[in-house]
Short mmCIF file of C-alpha atoms in Angstrom, two decimals:
data_model
loop_
_atom_site.label_atom_id
_atom_site.label_comp_id
_atom_site.label_asym_id
_atom_site.label_seq_id
_atom_site.Cartn_x
_atom_site.Cartn_y
_atom_site.Cartn_z
CA MET A 1180 90.90 61.34 86.36
CA PRO A 1181 88.94 64.50 87.25
CA VAL A 1182 85.94 64.91 84.95
CA ILE A 1183 83.07 67.35 84.50
CA SER A 1184 80.05 65.60 82.98
CA THR A 1185 76.69 66.90 81.82
CA ALA A 1186 73.53 64.87 81.31
CA ASP A 1187 70.63 66.29 79.30
CA LEU A 1188 71.73 69.76 80.38
CA SER A 1189 69.70 72.77 79.26
CA ILE A 1190 71.10 76.28 79.67
CA GLY A 1191 69.73 79.78 79.26
CA TYR A 1192 68.46 82.81 81.12
CA LYS A 1193 65.16 83.23 82.93
CA SER A 1194 62.62 81.21 80.92
CA SER A 1195 64.53 81.30 77.64
CA SER A 1196 66.54 78.19 76.76
CA ILE A 1197 69.63 78.68 74.57
CA VAL A 1198 71.05 75.16 74.28
CA SER A 1199 69.32 71.89 75.23
CA ASN A 1200 70.17 68.21 75.69
CA ILE A 1201 73.87 68.83 76.34
CA ASN A 1202 75.78 65.61 77.06
CA LEU A 1203 79.50 66.25 77.48
CA GLN A 1204 82.59 65.03 79.32
CA LEU A 1205 85.46 67.41 80.07
CA ARG A 1206 88.57 65.57 81.21
CA THR A 1207 91.87 66.84 82.56
CA GLY A 1208 94.90 66.65 80.31
CA ARG A 1209 92.97 68.20 77.42
CA ILE A 1210 92.59 71.57 75.67
CA ILE A 1211 88.98 71.93 74.59
CA CYS A 1212 87.74 74.59 72.17
CA LEU A 1213 84.18 75.92 72.28
CA LEU A 1214 83.04 76.90 68.80
CA GLY A 1215 79.89 78.74 67.80
CA PRO A 1216 78.62 82.10 66.58
CA ASN A 1217 77.96 85.02 68.90
CA GLY A 1218 74.94 84.30 71.06
CA ALA A 1219 75.15 80.54 70.56
CA GLY A 1220 75.62 79.93 74.28
CA LYS A 1221 79.38 79.41 74.70
CA THR A 1222 79.82 81.81 77.62
CA THR A 1223 76.55 80.66 79.19
CA LEU A 1224 77.77 77.05 79.08
CA MET A 1225 81.05 78.04 80.72
CA LYS A 1226 79.26 79.92 83.51
CA THR A 1227 76.89 77.00 84.07
CA LEU A 1228 79.77 74.54 84.41
CA LEU A 1229 81.44 76.97 86.83
CA GLY A 1230 78.30 77.07 88.96
CA ARG A 1231 77.65 80.75 88.30
CA ILE A 1232 74.36 80.12 86.47
CA LYS A 1233 71.76 77.57 87.50
CA PRO A 1234 70.90 75.12 84.69
CA MET A 1235 67.37 75.14 83.33
CA GLY A 1236 67.35 71.36 83.28
CA GLY A 1237 69.57 68.32 83.49
CA ASN A 1238 72.64 67.82 85.62
CA VAL A 1239 76.32 68.72 85.96
CA THR A 1240 78.45 66.14 87.78
CA TYR A 1241 81.95 66.75 89.14
CA THR A 1242 84.00 63.55 89.51
CA GLN A 1243 87.19 63.77 91.61
CA THR A 1244 86.94 67.56 91.41
CA SER A 1245 84.72 70.45 92.51
CA ILE A 1246 83.87 74.03 91.63
CA GLU A 1247 86.64 75.13 94.00
CA GLU A 1248 89.17 73.64 91.55
CA MET A 1249 88.00 75.85 88.69
CA ALA A 1250 88.88 79.36 87.56
CA ALA A 1251 87.99 81.54 84.61
CA ALA A 1252 88.74 84.66 82.63
CA ILE A 1253 85.27 85.39 81.28
CA ASP A 1254 83.89 88.65 82.66
CA HIS A 1255 86.44 91.16 81.40
CA PRO A 1256 88.17 92.95 82.91
CA SER A 1257 88.93 90.88 85.99
CA PHE A 1258 91.86 93.09 86.95
CA PHE A 1259 92.06 96.47 88.66
CA PRO A 1260 92.81 98.97 85.85
CA TYR A 1261 94.51 101.57 88.07
CA LEU A 1262 96.87 99.05 89.65
CA SER A 1263 100.02 97.83 87.95
CA GLY A 1264 100.35 94.32 86.63
CA ARG A 1265 102.57 93.47 89.58
CA GLN A 1266 100.07 94.91 92.08
CA ASN A 1267 97.21 93.01 90.44
CA VAL A 1268 99.09 89.74 90.93
CA GLN A 1269 99.80 90.64 94.56
CA VAL A 1270 96.12 91.39 95.25
CA ALA A 1271 94.89 88.24 93.50
CA SER A 1272 97.52 86.09 95.24
CA ALA A 1273 96.39 87.40 98.63
CA PHE A 1274 92.76 86.71 97.72
CA TRP A 1275 93.52 83.10 96.74
CA GLY A 1276 95.94 82.60 99.61
CA VAL A 1277 98.78 81.47 97.35
CA ASP A 1278 102.46 82.37 97.52
CA VAL A 1279 103.40 83.62 94.05
CA ASP A 1280 106.32 85.69 92.82
CA PRO A 1281 104.64 88.44 90.74
CA GLU A 1282 107.58 88.85 88.38
CA SER A 1283 107.73 85.14 87.59
CA ALA A 1284 103.96 84.95 87.11
CA LEU A 1285 103.90 87.89 84.71
CA ASN A 1286 106.99 86.72 82.85
CA GLY A 1287 105.25 83.38 82.41
CA VAL A 1288 102.54 84.96 80.26
CA GLY A 1289 104.90 87.23 78.33
CA ILE A 1290 104.52 90.48 80.28
CA ASP A 1291 108.11 91.62 80.59
CA ARG A 1292 109.67 93.34 83.56
CA ALA A 1293 109.54 96.81 81.97
CA ALA A 1294 105.72 96.62 81.75
CA GLN A 1295 105.03 95.09 85.14
CA GLY A 1296 105.02 98.43 86.96
CA ARG A 1297 102.68 100.18 84.51
CA LYS A 1298 99.00 100.62 85.27
CA ALA A 1299 96.96 97.85 83.69
CA LYS A 1300 94.66 100.38 82.00
CA ASP A 1301 97.63 101.47 79.89
CA TYR A 1302 98.36 97.96 78.63
CA SER A 1303 97.65 97.05 75.02
CA THR A 1304 94.67 94.77 74.32
CA GLY A 1305 96.98 91.79 73.99
CA MET A 1306 98.76 92.56 77.25
CA LYS A 1307 95.43 92.87 79.05
CA GLU A 1308 94.50 89.41 77.78
CA ARG A 1309 97.81 88.07 79.07
CA LEU A 1310 97.17 89.66 82.48
CA GLU A 1311 93.70 88.08 82.56
CA LEU A 1312 95.30 84.70 81.85
CA CYS A 1313 97.94 85.23 84.53
CA LEU A 1314 95.36 86.06 87.19
CA ALA A 1315 93.14 83.12 86.24
CA MET A 1316 96.06 80.70 86.54
CA LEU A 1317 97.25 81.89 89.97
CA PRO A 1318 95.21 79.37 92.04
CA ARG A 1319 96.37 76.56 89.68
CA PRO A 1320 92.84 75.36 88.84
CA ARG A 1321 92.28 71.85 87.51
CA PHE A 1322 89.79 73.34 85.02
CA LEU A 1323 90.62 76.71 83.43
CA PHE A 1324 87.94 78.49 81.36
CA LEU A 1325 89.04 81.27 78.98
CA ASP A 1326 86.75 83.44 76.87
CA GLU A 1327 88.45 84.64 73.66
CA PRO A 1328 92.01 84.61 75.08
CA GLN A 1329 93.51 85.30 71.62
CA ASN A 1330 91.98 88.78 71.31
CA GLY A 1331 94.57 91.41 70.52
CA LEU A 1332 97.51 89.01 70.36
CA ASP A 1333 100.09 89.32 67.61
CA ALA A 1334 101.91 86.30 66.14
CA ASP A 1335 104.45 86.18 68.98
CA GLY A 1336 101.63 86.47 71.50
CA MET A 1337 99.77 83.54 69.91
CA ILE A 1338 102.91 81.40 70.02
CA SER A 1339 103.42 82.28 73.68
CA LEU A 1340 99.75 81.61 74.52
CA THR A 1341 99.82 78.24 72.77
CA ALA A 1342 102.95 77.21 74.66
CA THR A 1343 101.42 78.33 77.97
CA LEU A 1344 98.17 76.42 77.41
CA ARG A 1345 99.94 73.25 76.29
CA ALA A 1346 102.24 73.33 79.30
CA TYR A 1347 99.24 73.81 81.58
CA ARG A 1348 97.45 70.86 79.93
CA ASP A 1349 100.57 68.69 80.15
CA ALA A 1350 100.68 69.37 83.90
CA GLY A 1351 97.41 67.42 84.14
CA ASN A 1352 94.85 70.20 83.85
CA CYS A 1353 91.98 70.97 81.48
CA VAL A 1354 91.78 74.22 79.51
CA VAL A 1355 88.48 75.26 77.90
CA ILE A 1356 88.65 78.17 75.47
CA SER A 1357 86.03 79.87 73.34
CA THR A 1358 87.15 81.62 70.17
CA HIS A 1359 86.14 83.02 66.81
CA LEU A 1360 89.74 83.17 65.53
CA LEU A 1361 89.50 79.84 63.78
CA HIS A 1362 92.71 79.80 61.76
CA GLU A 1363 94.84 81.04 64.64
CA ILE A 1364 93.59 78.28 66.94
CA GLN A 1365 94.04 75.46 64.42
CA GLY A 1366 96.25 72.77 65.93
CA VAL A 1367 95.93 74.05 69.50
CA PRO A 1368 92.92 72.17 70.97
CA ASP A 1369 92.73 68.42 71.43
CA GLU A 1370 88.97 68.43 70.92
CA CYS A 1371 86.06 70.75 70.21
CA ILE A 1372 82.55 71.37 71.40
CA VAL A 1373 80.49 72.88 68.59
CA ILE A 1374 77.40 74.84 69.63
CA ARG A 1375 74.88 75.83 66.97
CA HIS A 1376 71.14 75.71 66.40
CA GLY A 1377 70.52 75.10 70.11
CA ARG A 1378 72.58 71.91 70.26
CA ALA A 1379 76.09 70.99 71.42
CA GLU A 1380 78.25 68.35 69.75
CA GLN A 1381 81.55 67.12 71.21
CA ILE A 1382 84.29 66.05 68.77
CA THR A 1383 87.04 64.29 70.71
CA ASP A 1384 89.42 63.52 67.83
CA LEU A 1385 90.57 66.45 65.68
CA THR A 1386 93.06 64.46 63.60
CA GLY A 1387 92.88 65.87 60.07
CA VAL A 1388 89.92 68.10 60.98
CA ASN A 1389 89.74 71.73 59.86
CA ILE A 1390 88.26 73.75 62.71
CA ALA A 1391 86.75 76.25 60.28
CA ASP A 1392 84.77 73.40 58.71
CA LEU A 1393 83.41 72.43 62.12
CA TYR A 1394 82.37 76.01 62.78
CA HIS A 1395 80.50 76.24 59.49
CA GLY A 1396 78.92 72.82 59.90
CA ARG A 1397 80.73 71.12 57.05
#
């Protein structure tokens, strides 16, 4: 089973450490939620695991996988605002060297055919989030990192997102999401990583657990 492991990992920027002594295991076939207040280090941890930021200490180990099998929607926007949704998929597909039908890809994240020809800059906030998700999924990464993917989604959008993430997990992949929409995400992740006070704690069994209680440290 592909796994990303950390051992005594410390993350931060320049000489300032944000989170220390991080010992985690991210396995495929799981949806993992990163919880923590703004500035706690959620995005920094994602970027470190993706190899975009060098750790300040400790190690990240990739077992039966590599950075090439990872993708993310973190630095928004990742799309070209003056291209249509369809054109964005075509450009990204060419970049990744994958053969993808743009209409099917966009339909898969709930962007209907009528919207696919519109410029991405004219999409609603929720539609932009769906486009970000679509583009991140194009190379079919084993590990998919998403920063606040629920932003701007209505109830139907949340249902669609949940179904998409679960299907992606069930195909043998790992999805890591950060969020502050605690009630909306309840029941979606299989486990959580809680980051607060410079420490990270992994909770692998969420049976009967209220995510809001984890966030507030109860």
